[in-house]
Amino acid sequence: MFMQIGHKIIRLDTVDSTNNYTANLLKKGELVHGTVILADEQTSGRGQREAIWTSKAGENMLLSVFVSPDKLSVTNQVALTHFSSICMLEILRKIGIISTIKWPNDIFVGKNKISGILIENTISGANVENSILGIGLNINQIDFEIQQATSINKEKPGFTSINEIVFMLIYELNLWWKYLNINDLETLRLKYLENLFLLNDEATFEDSDGRFVGIIRGTTKEGFLIIERSINEKVILKNYDLKEIKFIY
Ligand code: BTN
């Protein structure tokens, strides 16, 4: 039977991390596709590259979406990155905030981060069997420990209901999930690329050889970042994985 995303919502007051909680339910065999796990507060919120995700209690959206794609090959798993970032972009667009996707899946307003996504997949053979899409969106928080952060409230002053945003997200998730269902991954990829932060702009990056100026030209089918740069007066295109490149902007 086809289950809508959000057909079941689990609400928690405090949890270590909604992704951990979801992974534990999965281990116990207690999860079905489309379950959303929401918390007011996380005591050990996790981000990409082993970073921590901090959020003031009750002020922001902290949730994990559990999905079981139908025959999504491991080589195409980046489609989940495209899918989840597009949904965030669309919510913000609908409330009047223009955002972009900083590769691979941070959501930025100007040069400030408003949302982060941590995707954790379970692989079975050649396919992604399950995926936990952990999403944090800053909504009502005004003060942040890091400088380059923003929230809906900072962009559009006033209180925004977290519940309302959760329901907007569930709507977008169901809308865009159909592209995964019909295996139209190219539509997701193109929509993602159209909204990529710094696409075709000159910017400074850092890799294992140091800082350099380059231009993001897109991403590969597998999701690597393609940067154009000059080395010894030769213009080359180089593909980068997440841990290989840092943005200096
Ligand atoms: C990042 O920007 O590095 C990703 C941040 C992801 C944060 C969310 S909040 C809900 C879910 N639970 C977690 O522990 N992390 C994700």
XYZ file of C-alpha atoms and ligand atoms in Angstrom:
265
model
C 0.000 0.000 0.000
C 1.311 3.477 -0.855
C 1.784 5.606 2.241
C 1.834 9.381 2.142
C 4.779 11.065 3.805
C 3.516 12.417 7.120
C 0.726 9.843 7.541
C 2.291 9.273 10.939
C 3.926 11.998 13.033
C 5.734 11.282 16.289
C 6.194 14.333 18.513
C 8.889 14.408 21.182
C 9.711 17.083 23.734
C 13.417 16.356 24.107
C 15.588 13.787 22.373
C 19.325 13.372 21.754
C 18.823 13.580 17.995
C 15.718 12.877 15.908
C 17.979 10.971 13.483
C 19.224 8.712 16.310
C 15.687 8.175 17.550
C 14.550 7.259 14.034
C 17.499 4.891 13.543
C 16.596 3.124 16.814
C 12.980 2.662 15.760
C 14.236 1.283 12.465
C 16.438 -1.239 14.283
C 13.415 -2.411 16.249
C 11.448 -2.785 13.016
C 8.935 -0.186 14.154
C 9.007 2.212 11.225
C 7.035 2.552 8.046
C 7.759 4.715 5.030
C 6.550 8.265 5.505
C 6.909 8.540 9.283
C 7.987 11.975 10.518
C 9.694 12.346 13.906
C 9.617 15.823 15.355
C 11.259 17.267 18.484
C 11.155 20.569 20.351
C 14.695 20.138 21.565
C 17.782 18.039 20.783
C 20.557 17.462 23.292
C 23.027 16.078 20.709
C 21.804 17.358 17.373
C 24.117 16.176 14.626
C 25.264 17.846 11.409
C 27.378 16.850 8.429
C 31.122 16.214 8.762
C 30.576 15.229 12.427
C 29.490 18.775 13.271
C 26.936 19.499 15.974
C 23.592 21.122 15.275
C 22.450 23.513 17.960
C 18.993 24.970 18.219
C 17.157 26.784 21.026
C 14.383 24.654 22.548
C 10.979 25.190 20.963
C 12.142 27.844 18.500
C 12.958 25.886 15.372
C 11.958 22.910 13.271
C 13.909 19.763 14.109
C 12.737 16.593 12.446
C 13.573 13.404 10.636
C 11.631 11.989 7.732
C 11.839 8.249 7.241
C 11.500 7.065 3.651
C 11.945 3.751 1.854
C 12.583 4.506 -1.812
C 11.337 2.052 -4.382
C 14.411 0.826 -6.277
C 16.744 3.798 -5.875
C 20.210 2.573 -6.814
C 23.161 3.498 -4.620
C 24.732 5.317 -7.554
C 21.679 7.573 -7.654
C 21.411 8.196 -3.925
C 22.202 11.879 -4.416
C 18.576 12.166 -5.609
C 17.623 12.222 -1.913
C 19.856 15.261 -1.417
C 18.220 16.962 -4.384
C 14.735 16.002 -3.221
C 15.101 17.266 0.350
C 16.862 20.518 -0.549
C 14.251 21.368 -3.180
C 11.468 20.881 -0.603
C 13.162 23.331 1.790
C 13.732 25.852 -0.981
C 10.086 25.651 -1.998
C 8.728 26.216 1.523
C 10.883 29.299 1.877
C 9.918 30.579 -1.555
C 6.233 30.226 -0.663
C 6.676 32.331 2.461
C 8.542 34.969 0.496
C 12.174 34.101 1.268
C 14.508 33.480 -1.645
C 17.151 30.901 -0.796
C 19.816 28.882 -2.573
C 21.400 25.485 -1.984
C 24.990 25.529 -0.853
C 26.432 22.261 -2.064
C 25.636 19.637 -1.056
C 22.519 20.512 0.913
C 22.734 23.560 3.126
C 20.026 26.125 2.539
C 21.296 29.680 2.428
C 19.666 33.098 2.409
C 22.327 35.355 0.964
C 25.494 34.153 2.713
C 23.750 32.917 5.852
C 22.593 29.402 6.615
C 18.924 28.940 7.448
C 18.622 25.162 7.192
C 20.794 22.044 7.259
C 20.077 18.500 6.192
C 21.719 15.280 7.372
C 20.847 12.252 5.264
C 21.599 8.768 6.560
C 20.939 5.868 4.215
C 20.706 2.128 4.724
C 21.939 0.214 1.710
C 20.782 -3.238 0.661
C 22.666 -4.751 -2.270
C 22.750 -2.149 -5.022
C 19.852 -0.108 -3.677
C 19.074 2.414 -0.979
C 16.678 0.529 1.247
C 15.861 3.244 3.778
C 16.761 6.829 4.307
C 16.542 9.134 7.293
C 16.318 12.739 6.167
C 17.230 14.855 9.184
C 16.208 18.460 8.696
C 16.817 21.498 10.862
C 15.227 24.815 9.884
C 15.733 27.979 11.893
C 12.339 29.552 12.409
C 11.931 31.835 15.430
C 15.506 31.935 16.792
C 17.165 35.343 16.553
C 20.542 34.923 18.263
C 22.995 32.311 17.057
C 26.343 31.066 18.319
C 27.749 31.285 14.825
C 27.670 34.474 12.813
C 26.595 33.287 9.432
C 23.204 31.941 10.465
C 19.730 33.218 9.891
C 16.115 32.224 10.490
C 12.669 32.910 9.083
C 12.135 35.436 11.878
C 15.359 37.280 10.987
C 14.394 37.438 7.329
C 10.703 38.196 7.936
C 10.293 39.628 11.425
C 7.453 38.113 13.444
C 6.492 34.783 14.948
C 6.029 31.848 12.589
C 4.227 28.699 13.704
C 6.530 25.675 13.568
C 3.490 23.446 12.975
C 2.508 25.425 9.930
C 5.978 24.996 8.449
C 5.923 21.257 9.223
C 2.672 20.914 7.291
C 4.074 22.948 4.409
C 7.077 20.623 4.381
C 4.889 17.520 4.349
C 3.026 18.953 1.376
C 6.282 19.585 -0.539
C 7.711 16.174 0.385
C 4.689 14.414 -1.090
C 4.716 16.633 -4.164
C 8.382 16.047 -4.993
C 8.491 12.396 -3.916
C 6.587 11.532 -7.078
C 9.768 12.194 -9.104
C 11.569 9.539 -7.075
C 8.614 7.199 -7.495
C 8.606 7.487 -11.273
C 12.414 7.516 -11.319
C 12.556 10.945 -12.977
C 15.753 11.884 -11.180
C 16.847 14.309 -13.879
C 14.014 16.732 -13.064
C 15.202 16.812 -9.450
C 18.822 17.270 -10.497
C 18.046 20.171 -12.818
C 15.866 21.948 -10.270
C 18.670 21.510 -7.718
C 21.314 22.861 -10.106
C 19.209 25.884 -11.022
C 19.292 26.904 -7.376
C 22.899 26.162 -6.505
C 24.678 28.811 -4.398
C 27.529 30.522 -6.297
C 26.824 28.654 -9.536
C 28.947 30.244 -12.290
C 30.305 32.908 -9.903
C 33.945 33.313 -9.071
C 34.634 32.346 -5.432
C 37.418 31.245 -3.114
C 37.718 27.618 -2.057
C 40.181 25.512 -0.120
C 41.325 21.983 -0.885
C 44.263 19.900 0.348
C 46.648 22.095 -1.709
C 45.420 25.359 -0.194
C 43.214 28.247 -1.240
C 42.294 28.968 -4.808
C 39.826 30.976 -6.845
C 37.445 28.929 -8.936
C 33.973 28.780 -10.412
C 31.318 26.184 -9.583
C 30.122 24.734 -12.876
C 27.656 22.191 -11.497
C 27.595 18.732 -9.977
C 28.181 15.300 -11.483
C 25.434 12.660 -11.736
C 26.837 11.100 -8.550
C 26.732 14.452 -6.774
C 30.380 15.564 -6.783
C 30.942 19.315 -7.011
C 32.520 20.455 -10.296
C 34.845 23.445 -9.949
C 36.596 25.180 -12.811
C 40.030 26.457 -11.903
C 43.323 27.420 -13.489
C 46.430 25.408 -12.769
C 49.662 26.487 -14.473
C 47.652 28.661 -16.832
C 45.512 25.725 -17.884
C 41.787 25.795 -17.185
C 40.601 22.479 -15.774
C 37.432 21.041 -14.257
C 37.897 19.157 -11.015
C 35.360 17.043 -9.131
C 35.225 17.232 -5.358
C 33.693 15.059 -2.645
C 32.298 16.540 0.575
C 35.434 16.223 2.701
C 37.754 17.456 -0.053
C 36.623 21.049 -0.377
C 35.726 24.021 1.779
C 34.002 27.214 0.731
C 35.720 30.456 1.745
C 33.250 33.180 1.016
C 24.162 20.190 8.677
O 23.907 21.315 8.272
O 25.325 19.865 8.917
C 23.043 19.219 8.893
C 22.213 19.573 10.079
C 21.035 18.641 10.290
C 20.296 18.949 11.548
C 19.056 18.137 11.705
S 18.066 18.651 13.047
C 17.079 17.240 12.937
C 17.988 16.086 12.609
N 18.532 15.487 13.806
C 19.858 15.652 13.897
O 20.573 15.267 14.847
N 20.318 16.323 12.836
C 19.249 16.638 11.907
